[in-house]
Short mmCIF file of C-alpha atoms and ligand atoms in Angstrom, two decimals:
data_model
loop_
_atom_site.label_atom_id
_atom_site.label_comp_id
_atom_site.label_asym_id
_atom_site.label_seq_id
_atom_site.Cartn_x
_atom_site.Cartn_y
_atom_site.Cartn_z
CA UNK A 16 4.43 -28.95 -8.40
CA UNK A 17 2.62 -26.22 -6.44
CA UNK A 18 3.57 -22.83 -7.88
CA UNK A 19 1.15 -20.82 -5.77
CA UNK A 20 2.55 -21.13 -2.24
CA UNK A 21 6.06 -21.05 -0.92
CA UNK A 22 7.45 -23.72 1.44
CA UNK A 23 7.58 -23.09 5.19
CA UNK A 24 10.86 -21.17 4.82
CA UNK A 25 9.34 -18.93 2.12
CA UNK A 26 10.90 -20.63 -0.93
CA UNK A 27 9.40 -20.92 -4.37
CA UNK A 28 11.76 -23.51 -5.84
CA UNK A 29 15.18 -22.06 -5.22
CA UNK A 30 13.91 -18.47 -4.86
CA UNK A 31 12.69 -16.57 -1.76
CA UNK A 32 13.67 -17.03 1.84
CA UNK A 33 14.44 -14.27 4.39
CA UNK A 34 17.89 -12.72 4.16
CA UNK A 35 17.77 -10.04 6.76
CA UNK A 36 20.11 -8.42 9.33
CA UNK A 37 19.85 -9.97 12.82
CA UNK A 38 18.17 -6.81 14.14
CA UNK A 39 15.13 -7.45 11.93
CA UNK A 40 14.55 -11.04 13.14
CA UNK A 41 11.97 -10.14 15.78
CA UNK A 42 9.81 -8.12 13.39
CA UNK A 43 9.97 -10.62 10.58
CA UNK A 44 9.44 -13.59 12.83
CA UNK A 45 6.44 -12.00 14.48
CA UNK A 46 4.92 -11.70 10.98
CA UNK A 47 5.94 -15.18 9.89
CA UNK A 48 4.28 -16.70 12.94
CA UNK A 49 1.04 -14.73 12.79
CA UNK A 50 0.13 -13.60 9.30
CA UNK A 51 -1.74 -16.68 8.08
CA UNK A 52 -3.84 -17.12 11.18
CA UNK A 53 -4.84 -13.45 11.21
CA UNK A 54 -5.59 -12.94 7.57
CA UNK A 55 -7.54 -16.22 7.28
CA UNK A 56 -9.62 -15.43 10.37
CA UNK A 57 -13.34 -14.73 9.88
CA UNK A 58 -13.10 -11.45 11.73
CA UNK A 59 -10.32 -10.16 9.43
CA UNK A 60 -11.98 -11.38 6.22
CA UNK A 61 -15.30 -9.76 7.20
CA UNK A 62 -13.69 -6.36 7.64
CA UNK A 63 -11.32 -6.68 4.58
CA UNK A 64 -14.03 -7.96 2.16
CA UNK A 65 -16.43 -5.27 3.30
CA UNK A 66 -13.82 -2.56 2.59
CA UNK A 67 -12.87 -4.08 -0.77
CA UNK A 68 -16.52 -3.94 -1.80
CA UNK A 69 -17.72 -0.66 -0.35
CA UNK A 70 -14.53 1.46 -0.23
CA UNK A 71 -12.31 0.17 -3.02
CA UNK A 72 -15.22 -0.55 -5.39
CA UNK A 73 -14.66 -4.27 -5.95
CA UNK A 74 -15.43 -6.49 -7.81
CA UNK A 75 -13.73 -4.60 -10.64
CA UNK A 76 -15.30 -5.29 -14.06
CA UNK A 77 -13.95 -7.97 -16.47
CA UNK A 78 -14.60 -6.04 -19.64
CA UNK A 79 -14.84 -7.68 -23.11
CA UNK A 80 -12.85 -5.26 -25.28
CA UNK A 81 -14.71 -5.68 -28.61
CA UNK A 82 -12.74 -3.24 -30.70
CA UNK A 83 -9.40 -4.40 -29.44
CA UNK A 84 -10.52 -8.01 -30.04
CA UNK A 85 -11.48 -7.19 -33.64
CA UNK A 86 -8.15 -5.58 -34.26
CA UNK A 87 -6.12 -8.62 -33.00
CA UNK A 88 -8.70 -11.22 -34.15
CA UNK A 89 -8.94 -12.86 -30.71
CA UNK A 90 -11.22 -12.63 -27.63
CA UNK A 91 -9.73 -10.03 -25.27
CA UNK A 92 -11.00 -9.36 -21.72
CA UNK A 93 -9.56 -6.55 -19.62
CA UNK A 94 -9.50 -6.89 -15.79
CA UNK A 95 -10.22 -3.29 -14.76
CA UNK A 96 -7.92 -2.73 -11.76
CA UNK A 97 -7.72 0.88 -13.00
CA UNK A 98 -11.18 1.44 -11.60
CA UNK A 99 -10.14 0.77 -7.99
CA UNK A 100 -10.07 3.66 -5.51
CA UNK A 101 -6.69 5.41 -5.90
CA UNK A 102 -6.42 4.15 -9.49
CA UNK A 103 -4.58 0.86 -9.34
CA UNK A 104 -4.32 -2.58 -7.81
CA UNK A 105 -1.97 -1.40 -5.03
CA UNK A 106 -4.83 -0.50 -2.61
CA UNK A 107 -5.76 -4.24 -2.36
CA UNK A 108 -2.42 -4.89 -0.63
CA UNK A 109 -2.13 -1.60 1.32
CA UNK A 110 -5.51 -2.03 2.96
CA UNK A 111 -4.86 -5.64 3.81
CA UNK A 112 -1.46 -4.92 5.42
CA UNK A 113 -2.73 -1.96 7.41
CA UNK A 114 -5.61 -4.06 8.73
CA UNK A 115 -3.08 -6.81 9.63
CA UNK A 116 -0.84 -4.19 11.37
CA UNK A 117 -3.79 -3.08 13.49
CA UNK A 118 -4.41 -6.67 14.62
CA UNK A 119 -0.74 -7.02 15.51
CA UNK A 120 -1.20 -4.02 17.78
CA UNK A 121 0.87 -1.59 15.68
CA UNK A 122 0.15 2.16 15.67
CA UNK A 123 2.67 3.34 13.14
CA UNK A 124 3.05 2.43 9.45
CA UNK A 125 6.07 2.90 7.26
CA UNK A 126 6.30 2.37 3.54
CA UNK A 127 8.73 3.01 0.66
CA UNK A 128 7.61 4.33 -2.68
CA UNK A 129 9.19 5.00 -6.04
CA UNK A 130 6.61 6.71 -8.24
CA UNK A 131 4.42 7.40 -5.26
CA UNK A 132 1.56 5.04 -6.17
CA UNK A 133 2.21 2.63 -3.27
CA UNK A 134 2.82 5.59 -0.92
CA UNK A 135 -0.59 7.05 -1.87
CA UNK A 136 -2.33 3.70 -1.38
CA UNK A 137 -0.69 3.22 1.99
CA UNK A 138 -1.41 6.84 3.09
CA UNK A 139 -5.04 6.28 2.06
CA UNK A 140 -5.35 3.12 4.14
CA UNK A 141 -3.80 4.88 7.11
CA UNK A 142 -6.13 7.86 6.88
CA UNK A 143 -9.11 5.50 6.77
CA UNK A 144 -7.97 3.25 9.60
CA UNK A 145 -6.42 5.94 11.82
CA UNK A 146 -2.73 4.98 11.87
CA UNK A 147 0.33 7.23 11.67
CA UNK A 148 1.98 6.96 8.24
CA UNK A 149 5.58 7.62 7.24
CA UNK A 150 6.60 7.21 3.59
CA UNK A 151 10.29 7.05 2.51
CA UNK A 152 10.94 8.28 -1.00
CA UNK A 153 14.13 9.00 -2.89
CA UNK A 154 14.94 12.72 -3.04
CA UNK A 155 15.01 12.58 -6.87
CA UNK A 156 11.66 10.79 -6.98
CA UNK A 157 10.13 13.43 -4.78
CA UNK A 158 11.04 16.01 -7.39
CA UNK A 159 9.84 13.88 -10.26
CA UNK A 160 6.48 12.89 -8.67
CA UNK A 161 5.18 16.11 -7.13
CA UNK A 162 1.44 15.37 -7.54
CA UNK A 163 1.69 12.09 -5.63
CA UNK A 164 3.80 13.74 -2.91
CA UNK A 165 1.05 16.36 -2.51
CA UNK A 166 -1.61 13.55 -2.28
CA UNK A 167 0.30 11.74 0.44
CA UNK A 168 0.73 14.93 2.40
CA UNK A 169 -2.97 15.82 2.09
CA UNK A 170 -3.78 12.28 3.31
CA UNK A 171 -1.78 13.04 6.41
CA UNK A 172 1.39 11.09 5.72
CA UNK A 173 4.88 12.36 6.46
CA UNK A 174 7.15 12.04 3.33
CA UNK A 175 10.80 11.60 4.27
CA UNK A 176 13.45 11.98 1.51
CA UNK A 177 16.06 9.30 1.09
CA UNK A 178 19.28 11.22 0.33
CA UNK A 179 21.83 8.43 0.06
CA UNK A 180 23.02 6.53 -3.04
CA UNK A 181 21.12 7.26 -6.23
CA UNK A 182 18.33 8.90 -4.20
CA UNK A 183 15.67 6.65 -5.72
CA UNK A 184 13.59 3.57 -4.82
CA UNK A 185 16.27 1.14 -3.59
CA UNK A 186 17.65 3.90 -1.22
CA UNK A 187 14.14 4.56 0.09
CA UNK A 188 13.88 0.77 0.91
CA UNK A 189 17.11 0.98 2.85
CA UNK A 190 15.82 3.91 4.90
CA UNK A 191 12.54 2.13 5.62
CA UNK A 192 14.34 -0.98 6.84
CA UNK A 193 16.53 1.17 9.08
CA UNK A 194 13.43 2.79 10.56
CA UNK A 195 11.82 -0.63 11.09
CA UNK A 196 14.81 -1.89 13.06
CA UNK A 197 14.65 1.14 15.34
CA UNK A 198 10.87 1.03 15.91
CA UNK A 199 10.08 -2.67 15.77
CA UNK A 200 7.48 -2.76 18.61
CA UNK A 201 5.22 -0.01 17.29
CA UNK A 202 5.72 -0.17 13.59
CA UNK A 203 4.68 -2.32 10.59
CA UNK A 204 6.47 -1.98 7.25
CA UNK A 205 3.96 -2.20 4.36
CA UNK A 206 5.99 -3.51 1.43
CA UNK A 207 4.42 -2.64 -1.86
CA UNK A 208 5.02 -5.69 -4.08
CA UNK A 209 5.69 -9.41 -3.92
CA UNK A 210 9.29 -8.79 -2.88
CA UNK A 211 11.16 -8.67 0.44
CA UNK A 212 11.82 -11.35 3.02
CA UNK A 213 9.34 -14.16 3.69
CA UNK A 214 6.44 -13.77 4.42
CA UNK A 215 5.97 -10.56 2.34
CA UNK A 216 5.88 -12.20 -1.11
CA UNK A 217 3.17 -14.64 0.02
CA UNK A 218 1.32 -12.04 2.09
CA UNK A 219 1.15 -9.60 -0.87
CA UNK A 220 0.23 -12.34 -3.35
CA UNK A 221 -2.63 -13.43 -1.15
CA UNK A 222 -4.00 -9.93 -0.88
CA UNK A 223 -3.76 -9.48 -4.67
CA UNK A 224 -5.16 -12.91 -5.44
CA UNK A 225 -8.66 -11.37 -5.37
CA UNK A 226 -7.91 -10.35 -8.94
CA UNK A 227 -7.78 -13.96 -10.29
CA UNK A 228 -10.57 -15.09 -7.92
CA UNK A 229 -12.86 -12.54 -9.53
CA UNK A 230 -11.68 -13.33 -13.01
CA UNK A 231 -12.71 -16.97 -12.51
CA UNK A 232 -16.14 -16.06 -11.24
CA UNK A 233 -16.68 -13.49 -14.00
CA UNK A 234 -15.55 -15.81 -16.83
CA UNK A 235 -17.85 -18.53 -15.52
CA UNK A 236 -20.70 -16.11 -15.70
CA UNK A 237 -19.79 -14.67 -19.12
CA UNK A 238 -18.58 -17.67 -21.10
CA UNK A 239 -19.52 -20.65 -18.98
CA UNK A 240 -16.02 -21.72 -17.98
CA UNK A 241 -13.66 -20.44 -15.27
CA UNK A 242 -10.32 -20.78 -17.10
CA UNK A 243 -9.19 -18.52 -19.96
CA UNK A 244 -6.57 -19.74 -22.48
CA UNK A 245 -4.19 -16.97 -21.53
CA UNK A 246 -3.66 -14.54 -18.69
CA UNK A 247 -1.26 -11.58 -19.21
CA UNK A 248 0.12 -8.98 -16.79
CA UNK A 249 3.08 -6.63 -16.46
CA UNK A 250 5.79 -7.35 -13.87
CA UNK A 251 7.69 -4.72 -11.92
CA UNK A 252 8.18 -6.46 -8.57
CA UNK A 253 5.24 -8.55 -9.68
CA UNK A 254 2.24 -7.92 -7.44
CA UNK A 255 -0.50 -7.30 -10.01
CA UNK A 256 0.88 -10.22 -12.00
CA UNK A 257 0.92 -12.46 -8.92
CA UNK A 258 -2.69 -11.53 -8.26
CA UNK A 259 -3.68 -12.14 -11.86
CA UNK A 260 -1.90 -15.52 -12.08
CA UNK A 261 -2.55 -16.79 -8.56
CA UNK A 262 -5.56 -19.04 -9.07
CA UNK A 263 -4.35 -20.17 -12.53
CA UNK A 264 -0.72 -21.17 -11.94
CA UNK A 265 -1.74 -24.64 -10.83
CA UNK A 266 -4.26 -25.05 -13.66
CA UNK A 267 -2.24 -26.59 -16.49
CA UNK A 268 -4.37 -25.57 -19.39
CA UNK A 269 -4.01 -21.84 -18.62
CA UNK A 270 -1.01 -20.25 -20.33
CA UNK A 271 0.69 -17.48 -18.39
CA UNK A 272 2.43 -14.54 -19.92
CA UNK A 273 4.47 -11.84 -18.10
CA UNK A 274 5.57 -8.53 -19.62
CA UNK A 275 8.76 -6.88 -18.33
CA UNK A 276 10.02 -3.41 -19.08
CA UNK A 277 12.67 -3.57 -21.84
CA UNK A 278 13.32 0.16 -21.57
CA UNK A 279 15.33 1.25 -24.63
CA UNK A 280 15.98 -2.50 -25.34
CA UNK A 281 17.46 -5.38 -23.38
CA UNK A 282 21.00 -4.73 -24.80
CA UNK A 283 20.89 -0.98 -24.57
CA UNK A 284 22.19 -0.62 -20.99
CA UNK A 285 18.84 1.18 -20.25
CA UNK A 286 16.48 -1.62 -19.35
CA UNK A 287 14.55 -3.21 -16.52
CA UNK A 288 14.03 -6.68 -18.05
CA UNK A 289 15.15 -8.72 -15.07
CA UNK A 290 14.55 -12.29 -16.43
CA UNK A 291 16.63 -11.42 -19.48
CA UNK A 292 19.42 -9.57 -17.65
CA UNK A 293 19.30 -10.78 -14.02
CA UNK A 294 21.31 -13.47 -12.21
CA UNK A 295 20.76 -15.22 -8.90
CA UNK A 296 21.30 -12.86 -6.07
CA UNK A 297 19.83 -11.39 -2.87
CA UNK A 298 17.92 -8.08 -3.07
CA UNK A 299 15.83 -6.52 -0.32
CA UNK A 300 15.78 -9.66 1.81
CA UNK A 301 15.02 -12.46 -0.68
CA UNK A 302 16.91 -14.62 -3.12
CA UNK A 303 15.78 -14.01 -6.63
CA UNK A 304 16.86 -12.80 -10.05
CA UNK A 305 18.68 -9.45 -9.77
CA UNK A 306 20.22 -7.09 -12.28
CA UNK A 307 23.74 -6.90 -10.92
CA UNK A 308 27.38 -6.61 -11.93
CA UNK A 309 29.74 -9.63 -11.67
CA UNK A 310 30.74 -8.44 -8.18
CA UNK A 311 27.14 -8.09 -7.03
CA UNK A 312 26.59 -4.27 -7.35
CA UNK A 313 22.97 -3.57 -8.26
CA UNK A 314 22.62 -2.14 -11.82
CA UNK A 315 20.37 1.00 -12.13
CA UNK A 316 17.34 -0.06 -14.11
CA UNK A 317 15.46 2.05 -16.66
CA UNK A 318 11.89 2.09 -17.80
CA UNK A 319 9.56 4.80 -19.05
CA UNK A 320 7.11 3.58 -16.43
CA UNK A 321 8.20 4.26 -12.89
CA UNK A 322 6.29 1.27 -11.52
CA UNK A 323 8.34 -1.20 -13.56
CA UNK A 324 11.69 0.56 -12.93
CA UNK A 325 12.98 -2.03 -10.47
CA UNK A 326 16.21 -4.12 -10.73
CA UNK A 327 14.66 -7.31 -9.33
CA UNK A 328 11.61 -9.53 -9.58
CA UNK A 329 9.65 -11.34 -6.87
CA UNK A 330 10.60 -15.03 -6.10
CA UNK A 331 7.13 -16.22 -7.16
CA UNK A 332 7.88 -15.00 -10.69
CA UNK A 333 11.54 -16.06 -10.78
CA UNK A 334 10.33 -19.58 -10.15
CA UNK A 335 7.69 -19.41 -12.87
CA UNK A 336 10.39 -18.21 -15.21
CA UNK A 337 12.89 -20.93 -14.17
CA UNK A 338 10.30 -23.68 -14.48
CA UNK A 339 9.08 -22.29 -17.78
CA UNK A 340 5.56 -22.16 -16.32
CA UNK A 341 5.26 -18.54 -17.60
CA UNK A 342 6.49 -17.00 -20.81
CA UNK A 343 8.29 -13.66 -20.39
CA UNK A 344 8.26 -10.87 -22.92
CA UNK A 345 10.43 -7.79 -22.82
CA UNK A 346 8.47 -4.71 -23.98
CA UNK A 347 10.33 -1.57 -24.90
CA UNK A 348 9.29 2.01 -23.93
CA UNK A 349 8.09 2.89 -27.43
CA UNK A 350 6.09 -0.32 -27.83
CA UNK A 351 4.28 0.34 -24.49
CA UNK A 352 3.55 3.95 -25.56
CA UNK A 353 2.06 2.79 -28.87
CA UNK A 354 -0.30 0.43 -27.07
CA UNK A 355 -1.40 3.12 -24.59
CA UNK A 356 -2.49 5.31 -27.47
CA UNK A 357 -4.10 2.36 -29.25
CA UNK A 358 -6.22 1.30 -26.25
CA UNK A 359 -7.31 4.94 -25.71
CA UNK A 360 -8.35 5.32 -29.30
CA UNK A 361 -10.10 1.95 -29.68
CA UNK A 362 -11.77 1.57 -26.25
CA UNK A 363 -11.75 5.01 -24.66
CA UNK A 364 -9.62 3.82 -21.72
CA UNK A 365 -6.34 5.63 -20.87
CA UNK A 366 -4.13 2.94 -19.25
CA UNK A 367 -1.18 3.38 -16.96
CA UNK A 368 2.17 3.05 -18.76
CA UNK A 369 2.87 -0.06 -16.67
CA UNK A 370 -0.29 -1.74 -17.88
CA UNK A 371 0.50 -0.82 -21.48
CA UNK A 372 3.43 -3.19 -21.34
CA UNK A 373 0.97 -6.06 -20.78
CA UNK A 374 -1.18 -4.83 -23.77
CA UNK A 375 1.91 -4.82 -26.00
CA UNK A 376 2.08 -8.61 -25.79
CA UNK A 377 -0.79 -8.50 -28.33
CA UNK A 378 1.75 -7.31 -30.88
CA UNK A 379 4.40 -9.92 -30.03
CA UNK A 380 2.36 -13.08 -30.02
CA UNK A 381 -0.24 -14.53 -32.31
CA UNK A 382 -3.41 -15.66 -30.64
CA UNK A 383 -6.19 -17.78 -32.23
CA UNK A 384 -9.55 -16.36 -33.11
CA UNK A 385 -11.36 -18.34 -30.38
CA UNK A 386 -8.68 -17.89 -27.62
CA UNK A 387 -9.88 -16.27 -24.43
CA UNK A 388 -7.14 -13.75 -23.50
CA UNK A 389 -7.37 -11.89 -20.13
CA UNK A 390 -5.12 -8.91 -19.66
CA UNK A 391 -4.76 -7.15 -16.29
CA UNK A 392 -5.15 -3.44 -16.73
CA UNK A 393 -3.30 -2.69 -13.45
CA UNK A 394 -3.90 1.06 -13.34
CA UNK A 395 -5.13 4.17 -14.99
CA UNK A 396 -3.08 6.68 -16.91
CA UNK A 397 -3.84 9.97 -15.11
CA UNK A 398 -0.39 9.88 -13.48
CA UNK A 399 1.29 9.42 -16.85
CA UNK A 400 -0.36 12.34 -18.71
CA UNK A 401 2.85 14.36 -18.82
CA UNK A 402 4.64 11.50 -20.60
CA UNK A 403 1.70 10.92 -22.94
CA UNK A 404 1.45 14.61 -23.85
CA UNK A 405 5.16 14.70 -24.76
CA UNK A 406 4.55 11.79 -27.16
CA UNK A 407 1.16 12.85 -28.70
C1 PLP B 29 3.21 -0.11 -9.13
C2 PLP B 29 2.47 -0.46 -10.36
C3 PLP B 29 2.87 -1.59 -11.16
C4 PLP B 29 4.06 -2.46 -10.85
O1 PLP B 29 4.01 -3.10 -9.64
P1 PLP B 29 3.75 -4.66 -9.52
O2 PLP B 29 4.09 -4.99 -8.13
O3 PLP B 29 4.69 -5.35 -10.50
O4 PLP B 29 2.35 -4.91 -9.88
C5 PLP B 29 2.10 -1.91 -12.27
N1 PLP B 29 1.07 -1.16 -12.65
C6 PLP B 29 0.68 -0.06 -11.97
C7 PLP B 29 -0.52 0.68 -12.46
C8 PLP B 29 1.41 0.30 -10.84
O5 PLP B 29 0.99 1.40 -10.09
#
């Protein structure tokens, strides 16, 4: 079985596809027809790879964490996505999609954002490449994430509040989709994770796959072999995890572990652990696992980390879960917090709260002394200082 790529209709096993209103067909079809040819072209790759190197700061280091390794008695390598420009993996995708939009002749970019990280990455790419940028954000999130709202504005983006429903991420997605329908000729919608209608999950996974491509090259150089024993990443929608797993999913000997946000606990009613709590459903244009009531109403998720606070999971990951190709752990808020402080103390690296969920797998699973364990450190913790200070 090929886990990496969807079929021609965008399905990973039974998950994926494009469930969209008829008015969105022209936009989505235009992308489906053109995305692979454009992003695989030499011209595109030359510009994209140059920006990744000289603007984003890639390759990011694969750092052998000696002190953490001693503590857990195994060989731990951290993939340092926190060292990217704008502080996380999201810029890999935002830059790629804005470059693609330019080649499709678009002049206007829209995006949705929850915590603001994807909004900042998209606004950054638009400032650099000279496109108009509109970011939809729930009214409540705008209040909660003031520093990122300020960044987006300074970068020249217009931030439009979503005032319907719960006034959070899923409402911002609805507003963005409405905008896209009304402005299909001029506008590209930069989706921020491996979610949405085909081809977005594949498109975003390909842009993030640079993470596992580099891991392979760096391991080869450091330990003489390309494949680790384990790769571990946190999953919100699943883009940093898709990037970390991409070049390993079809390599049988590599074990794959995903960390979801358990919130206060999977049975607490305040959780975002989609594989534990979700059922088959359609959310934001694709069929996947969704946290929903028996009559299909989306359940509000909870996580201490805004980036994992999402009631679904990308179809790529739903398939890995269903096929038991990946092992899923649910990490609670307090467990993630503990690991954030632990990494800071042992290695002098303040991780994002999201990434701390991946680190917390070290407490849940016993690894052998000689195991090579690669963990994706998806972002840095600057944005989470308020939460960390409250818990010092
Ligand atoms: C947004 C974000 C995530 C979650 O998004 P994925 O698409 O699941 O990767 C994880 N880590 C950081 C640092 C983020 O900013």
